[in-house]
């Protein structure tokens, strides 16, 4: 697809002159347009779609990039999309030209499930997105607010340790425990309730996440070939989305109503000067009340639907990243006994010096644990929570590839963070789990080093990185300090494959045997 003129060139493409379809939120299916219609109609009768790029598109896209380069053009029906697969190309998109690529493409299913994309993750660049992000950082995700929730994290980690200990010599279903732990933390910080003491809350949140996650990974033909949008009505996709939204909306209404009933005494001013431990939903409702009372003075409007969209973000991305990183970290440590031993030596040495009677690692004990942070970085390098970052959209015409390739306004850009984390030009022995590579290294995952971008970078970087990492560090330190871990008898080899979809969940649930260690 290259233009031979010196002044105008499109990025190289693996399928020249072929229209293709792809779900830009990680489920990619490259098919000719006519064939896709037949396949979609066939899928209604229970047939599976053949995925030319395989069940794990981030892997297939890395293989294509090896032949076609780190800046590669795909045509998604009528939508051009550029896939970037190197640190340098990602730096162009999310740093050098961050102002150009700071928006999101408009996708039908997120728009319908997220109240017109009035969350943070999918919201287009503009005043609403800026206001929502600023508000969330100020009242929940800033370093100061994260520190203010320390007691909640320490209490929930203590509860997690107790649940593991209750298994005795039996098999611990770690995936299940970590899932509950992350939701307990989110429930207390966001809603002010604890799932372990409210089975109804847990059931509602589980239903919400199951509905939204399944559909946000679904394919809507009209996003890429508008004149084929009728296919989603014929194959049942539109009806499925409509029914799911009704259920999600009902669940969120119940959550918001319950919070309003318990937090009615909160005044609008408390949204600015909240006390430590105030649930974020009460802050949101206070801001909404303030806007309702004085809409003319509001910098941006926060409606009830906006509150519900933001809650979807917090329960989705806010819990998924925590669970995924903890699960993969424990899996890698179980496979790499030397790394497990090194980490246990570090955290247990700290546990012996702690002054608390429970012998639990506290957050104040974490700063000196360099190997702990190295293990977490190495885990996210190999198992990026979202292998393909949420798609960016160019807001004006520009160039990429050091000025070699033209990128028209409105182009979708997909960053293959998984491929970048395993790039042999950036990492020695990139397929191996080696936490030592980060010991004494300044490389971090907070958007300054583009060879490691599990949370993205620039304006659209995930704002919840501070909160997620505070939870992950404390939980992982205590799990390896308080227990010796082994695979169950009869399971000498661990399945390390990820599931298809938006996020890199471990395909086989993690199970292990924990023996208490008394520091």
PDB file of C-alpha atoms in Angstrom, residues 93-249:
ATOM      1  CA  UNK A  93       1.765   8.443  19.559  1.00  0.00           C
ATOM      2  CA  UNK A  94       1.591   8.989  23.323  1.00  0.00           C
ATOM      3  CA  UNK A  95       4.272  11.610  23.941  1.00  0.00           C
ATOM      4  CA  UNK A  96       5.576  13.509  20.923  1.00  0.00           C
ATOM      5  CA  UNK A  97       2.094  13.771  19.360  1.00  0.00           C
ATOM      6  CA  UNK A  98      -0.021  13.026  22.405  1.00  0.00           C
ATOM      7  CA  UNK A  99      -2.179  16.077  21.664  1.00  0.00           C
ATOM      8  CA  UNK A 100      -3.064  14.614  18.255  1.00  0.00           C
ATOM      9  CA  UNK A 101      -3.908  11.075  19.413  1.00  0.00           C
ATOM     10  CA  UNK A 102      -5.668  11.887  22.703  1.00  0.00           C
ATOM     11  CA  UNK A 103      -9.182  10.944  21.582  1.00  0.00           C
ATOM     12  CA  UNK A 104     -11.022   7.633  21.190  1.00  0.00           C
ATOM     13  CA  UNK A 105     -12.851   6.214  18.186  1.00  0.00           C
ATOM     14  CA  UNK A 106     -16.619   6.064  18.551  1.00  0.00           C
ATOM     15  CA  UNK A 107     -17.716   2.444  19.051  1.00  0.00           C
ATOM     16  CA  UNK A 108     -21.358   1.432  19.183  1.00  0.00           C
ATOM     17  CA  UNK A 109     -21.346  -1.035  22.072  1.00  0.00           C
ATOM     18  CA  UNK A 110     -19.305   1.097  24.521  1.00  0.00           C
ATOM     19  CA  UNK A 111     -21.515   4.052  23.605  1.00  0.00           C
ATOM     20  CA  UNK A 112     -24.654   2.095  24.491  1.00  0.00           C
ATOM     21  CA  UNK A 113     -23.316   0.465  27.653  1.00  0.00           C
ATOM     22  CA  UNK A 114     -21.422   3.459  29.057  1.00  0.00           C
ATOM     23  CA  UNK A 115     -24.151   6.102  28.851  1.00  0.00           C
ATOM     24  CA  UNK A 116     -22.852   7.707  25.687  1.00  0.00           C
ATOM     25  CA  UNK A 117     -19.200   7.032  26.624  1.00  0.00           C
ATOM     26  CA  UNK A 118     -19.381   9.372  29.610  1.00  0.00           C
ATOM     27  CA  UNK A 119     -16.926   7.262  31.562  1.00  0.00           C
ATOM     28  CA  UNK A 120     -13.212   8.121  31.462  1.00  0.00           C
ATOM     29  CA  UNK A 121     -11.713   5.254  29.461  1.00  0.00           C
ATOM     30  CA  UNK A 122     -13.902   5.558  26.342  1.00  0.00           C
ATOM     31  CA  UNK A 123     -14.878   9.240  26.517  1.00  0.00           C
ATOM     32  CA  UNK A 124     -13.728  11.305  23.526  1.00  0.00           C
ATOM     33  CA  UNK A 125     -11.227  14.068  24.160  1.00  0.00           C
ATOM     34  CA  UNK A 126     -12.973  17.239  25.276  1.00  0.00           C
ATOM     35  CA  UNK A 127     -14.275  19.232  28.266  1.00  0.00           C
ATOM     36  CA  UNK A 128     -16.284  16.358  29.760  1.00  0.00           C
ATOM     37  CA  UNK A 129     -13.361  13.920  29.655  1.00  0.00           C
ATOM     38  CA  UNK A 130     -10.992  16.509  31.147  1.00  0.00           C
ATOM     39  CA  UNK A 131     -13.429  17.335  33.944  1.00  0.00           C
ATOM     40  CA  UNK A 132     -14.229  13.711  34.770  1.00  0.00           C
ATOM     41  CA  UNK A 133     -10.582  12.700  34.833  1.00  0.00           C
ATOM     42  CA  UNK A 134      -9.595  15.698  36.959  1.00  0.00           C
ATOM     43  CA  UNK A 135     -12.396  14.984  39.421  1.00  0.00           C
ATOM     44  CA  UNK A 136     -11.530  11.273  39.697  1.00  0.00           C
ATOM     45  CA  UNK A 137      -7.855  11.961  40.266  1.00  0.00           C
ATOM     46  CA  UNK A 138      -8.541  14.666  42.841  1.00  0.00           C
ATOM     47  CA  UNK A 139     -11.038  12.717  44.918  1.00  0.00           C
ATOM     48  CA  UNK A 140      -9.899   9.104  44.499  1.00  0.00           C
ATOM     49  CA  UNK A 141      -6.745   8.433  42.495  1.00  0.00           C
ATOM     50  CA  UNK A 142      -4.181  11.054  43.538  1.00  0.00           C
ATOM     51  CA  UNK A 143      -1.220   9.874  45.657  1.00  0.00           C
ATOM     52  CA  UNK A 144      -2.674  11.700  48.666  1.00  0.00           C
ATOM     53  CA  UNK A 145      -6.097  10.053  48.307  1.00  0.00           C
ATOM     54  CA  UNK A 146      -4.496   6.642  47.751  1.00  0.00           C
ATOM     55  CA  UNK A 147      -2.519   7.065  50.990  1.00  0.00           C
ATOM     56  CA  UNK A 148      -5.706   8.049  52.805  1.00  0.00           C
ATOM     57  CA  UNK A 149      -7.182   4.618  52.003  1.00  0.00           C
ATOM     58  CA  UNK A 150      -4.225   2.722  53.457  1.00  0.00           C
ATOM     59  CA  UNK A 151      -6.185   1.304  56.398  1.00  0.00           C
ATOM     60  CA  UNK A 152      -8.760  -0.224  54.045  1.00  0.00           C
ATOM     61  CA  UNK A 153      -6.070  -1.981  52.018  1.00  0.00           C
ATOM     62  CA  UNK A 154      -4.281  -3.285  55.105  1.00  0.00           C
ATOM     63  CA  UNK A 155      -7.517  -4.610  56.601  1.00  0.00           C
ATOM     64  CA  UNK A 156      -8.520  -6.359  53.393  1.00  0.00           C
ATOM     65  CA  UNK A 157      -5.052  -7.880  52.940  1.00  0.00           C
ATOM     66  CA  UNK A 158      -5.276  -9.214  56.506  1.00  0.00           C
ATOM     67  CA  UNK A 159      -8.640 -10.765  55.620  1.00  0.00           C
ATOM     68  CA  UNK A 160      -7.124 -12.308  52.476  1.00  0.00           C
ATOM     69  CA  UNK A 161      -4.306 -13.860  54.519  1.00  0.00           C
ATOM     70  CA  UNK A 162      -6.865 -15.306  56.952  1.00  0.00           C
ATOM     71  CA  UNK A 163      -8.853 -16.861  54.115  1.00  0.00           C
ATOM     72  CA  UNK A 164      -5.739 -18.514  52.700  1.00  0.00           C
ATOM     73  CA  UNK A 165      -4.778 -19.833  56.150  1.00  0.00           C
ATOM     74  CA  UNK A 166      -8.247 -21.349  56.600  1.00  0.00           C
ATOM     75  CA  UNK A 167      -7.494 -23.825  53.809  1.00  0.00           C
ATOM     76  CA  UNK A 168      -4.864 -25.518  55.944  1.00  0.00           C
ATOM     77  CA  UNK A 169      -3.062 -28.120  53.847  1.00  0.00           C
ATOM     78  CA  UNK A 170      -5.792 -28.095  51.212  1.00  0.00           C
ATOM     79  CA  UNK A 171      -5.739 -26.583  47.758  1.00  0.00           C
ATOM     80  CA  UNK A 172      -6.254 -22.815  47.648  1.00  0.00           C
ATOM     81  CA  UNK A 173      -8.298 -21.513  44.723  1.00  0.00           C
ATOM     82  CA  UNK A 174      -6.178 -18.412  44.370  1.00  0.00           C
ATOM     83  CA  UNK A 175      -7.963 -16.982  41.349  1.00  0.00           C
ATOM     84  CA  UNK A 176     -11.244 -17.045  43.241  1.00  0.00           C
ATOM     85  CA  UNK A 177      -9.762 -15.538  46.409  1.00  0.00           C
ATOM     86  CA  UNK A 178      -7.970 -12.764  44.518  1.00  0.00           C
ATOM     87  CA  UNK A 179     -11.157 -11.924  42.649  1.00  0.00           C
ATOM     88  CA  UNK A 180     -13.058 -11.504  45.910  1.00  0.00           C
ATOM     89  CA  UNK A 181     -10.219  -9.578  47.526  1.00  0.00           C
ATOM     90  CA  UNK A 182     -10.032  -7.002  44.715  1.00  0.00           C
ATOM     91  CA  UNK A 183     -13.781  -6.459  44.805  1.00  0.00           C
ATOM     92  CA  UNK A 184     -13.753  -6.077  48.584  1.00  0.00           C
ATOM     93  CA  UNK A 185     -11.124  -3.340  48.294  1.00  0.00           C
ATOM     94  CA  UNK A 186     -13.024  -1.593  45.498  1.00  0.00           C
ATOM     95  CA  UNK A 187     -16.315  -1.944  47.338  1.00  0.00           C
ATOM     96  CA  UNK A 188     -15.019  -0.268  50.476  1.00  0.00           C
ATOM     97  CA  UNK A 189     -13.140   2.528  48.706  1.00  0.00           C
ATOM     98  CA  UNK A 190     -15.739   3.272  46.045  1.00  0.00           C
ATOM     99  CA  UNK A 191     -19.014   2.363  47.764  1.00  0.00           C
ATOM    100  CA  UNK A 192     -18.182   2.166  51.446  1.00  0.00           C
ATOM    101  CA  UNK A 193     -19.406  -1.437  51.698  1.00  0.00           C
ATOM    102  CA  UNK A 194     -17.616  -4.738  52.001  1.00  0.00           C
ATOM    103  CA  UNK A 195     -18.643  -7.571  49.722  1.00  0.00           C
ATOM    104  CA  UNK A 196     -17.707 -10.241  52.255  1.00  0.00           C
ATOM    105  CA  UNK A 197     -20.400  -8.888  54.538  1.00  0.00           C
ATOM    106  CA  UNK A 198     -22.952  -8.221  51.807  1.00  0.00           C
ATOM    107  CA  UNK A 199     -23.546 -11.131  49.447  1.00  0.00           C
ATOM    108  CA  UNK A 200     -26.155  -9.091  47.600  1.00  0.00           C
ATOM    109  CA  UNK A 201     -23.574  -6.429  46.746  1.00  0.00           C
ATOM    110  CA  UNK A 202     -21.121  -9.042  45.454  1.00  0.00           C
ATOM    111  CA  UNK A 203     -23.775 -10.693  43.296  1.00  0.00           C
ATOM    112  CA  UNK A 204     -24.803  -7.362  41.781  1.00  0.00           C
ATOM    113  CA  UNK A 205     -21.241  -6.332  40.958  1.00  0.00           C
ATOM    114  CA  UNK A 206     -20.391  -9.764  39.532  1.00  0.00           C
ATOM    115  CA  UNK A 207     -23.432  -9.565  37.276  1.00  0.00           C
ATOM    116  CA  UNK A 208     -22.525  -6.037  36.184  1.00  0.00           C
ATOM    117  CA  UNK A 209     -18.954  -6.977  35.275  1.00  0.00           C
ATOM    118  CA  UNK A 210     -19.950 -10.189  33.526  1.00  0.00           C
ATOM    119  CA  UNK A 211     -22.471  -8.370  31.335  1.00  0.00           C
ATOM    120  CA  UNK A 212     -20.276  -5.406  30.448  1.00  0.00           C
ATOM    121  CA  UNK A 213     -17.009  -7.304  29.896  1.00  0.00           C
ATOM    122  CA  UNK A 214     -18.557  -9.848  27.557  1.00  0.00           C
ATOM    123  CA  UNK A 215     -20.202  -7.209  25.400  1.00  0.00           C
ATOM    124  CA  UNK A 216     -17.368  -4.682  25.349  1.00  0.00           C
ATOM    125  CA  UNK A 217     -15.348  -7.426  23.628  1.00  0.00           C
ATOM    126  CA  UNK A 218     -18.098  -8.054  21.072  1.00  0.00           C
ATOM    127  CA  UNK A 219     -18.074  -7.042  17.408  1.00  0.00           C
ATOM    128  CA  UNK A 220     -20.454  -4.506  15.858  1.00  0.00           C
ATOM    129  CA  UNK A 221     -20.214  -4.504  12.074  1.00  0.00           C
ATOM    130  CA  UNK A 222     -21.610  -0.996  11.660  1.00  0.00           C
ATOM    131  CA  UNK A 223     -18.574   0.517  13.381  1.00  0.00           C
ATOM    132  CA  UNK A 224     -16.425  -0.473  10.399  1.00  0.00           C
ATOM    133  CA  UNK A 225     -18.862  -0.809   7.499  1.00  0.00           C
ATOM    134  CA  UNK A 226     -21.760   1.566   8.233  1.00  0.00           C
ATOM    135  CA  UNK A 227     -23.952   0.280   5.425  1.00  0.00           C
ATOM    136  CA  UNK A 228     -23.812  -3.173   7.042  1.00  0.00           C
ATOM    137  CA  UNK A 229     -25.039  -1.969  10.444  1.00  0.00           C
ATOM    138  CA  UNK A 230     -28.276  -3.891   9.853  1.00  0.00           C
ATOM    139  CA  UNK A 231     -26.341  -7.134  10.342  1.00  0.00           C
ATOM    140  CA  UNK A 232     -26.130  -6.516  14.096  1.00  0.00           C
ATOM    141  CA  UNK A 233     -29.905  -6.315  14.232  1.00  0.00           C
ATOM    142  CA  UNK A 234     -30.275  -9.540  12.252  1.00  0.00           C
ATOM    143  CA  UNK A 235     -27.712 -11.577  14.191  1.00  0.00           C
ATOM    144  CA  UNK A 236     -29.102 -10.514  17.578  1.00  0.00           C
ATOM    145  CA  UNK A 237     -26.215  -8.321  18.731  1.00  0.00           C
ATOM    146  CA  UNK A 238     -28.326  -5.176  19.094  1.00  0.00           C
ATOM    147  CA  UNK A 239     -30.994  -6.975  21.116  1.00  0.00           C
ATOM    148  CA  UNK A 240     -28.354  -8.555  23.342  1.00  0.00           C
ATOM    149  CA  UNK A 241     -26.777  -5.158  24.024  1.00  0.00           C
ATOM    150  CA  UNK A 242     -30.164  -3.595  24.751  1.00  0.00           C
ATOM    151  CA  UNK A 243     -31.113  -6.314  27.252  1.00  0.00           C
ATOM    152  CA  UNK A 244     -27.694  -6.169  28.903  1.00  0.00           C
ATOM    153  CA  UNK A 245     -27.841  -2.407  29.288  1.00  0.00           C
ATOM    154  CA  UNK A 246     -31.244  -2.642  30.955  1.00  0.00           C
ATOM    155  CA  UNK A 247     -29.835  -5.107  33.498  1.00  0.00           C
ATOM    156  CA  UNK A 248     -26.662  -3.074  34.055  1.00  0.00           C
ATOM    157  CA  UNK A 249     -28.657   0.125  34.461  1.00  0.00           C
TER     158      UNK A 249
END
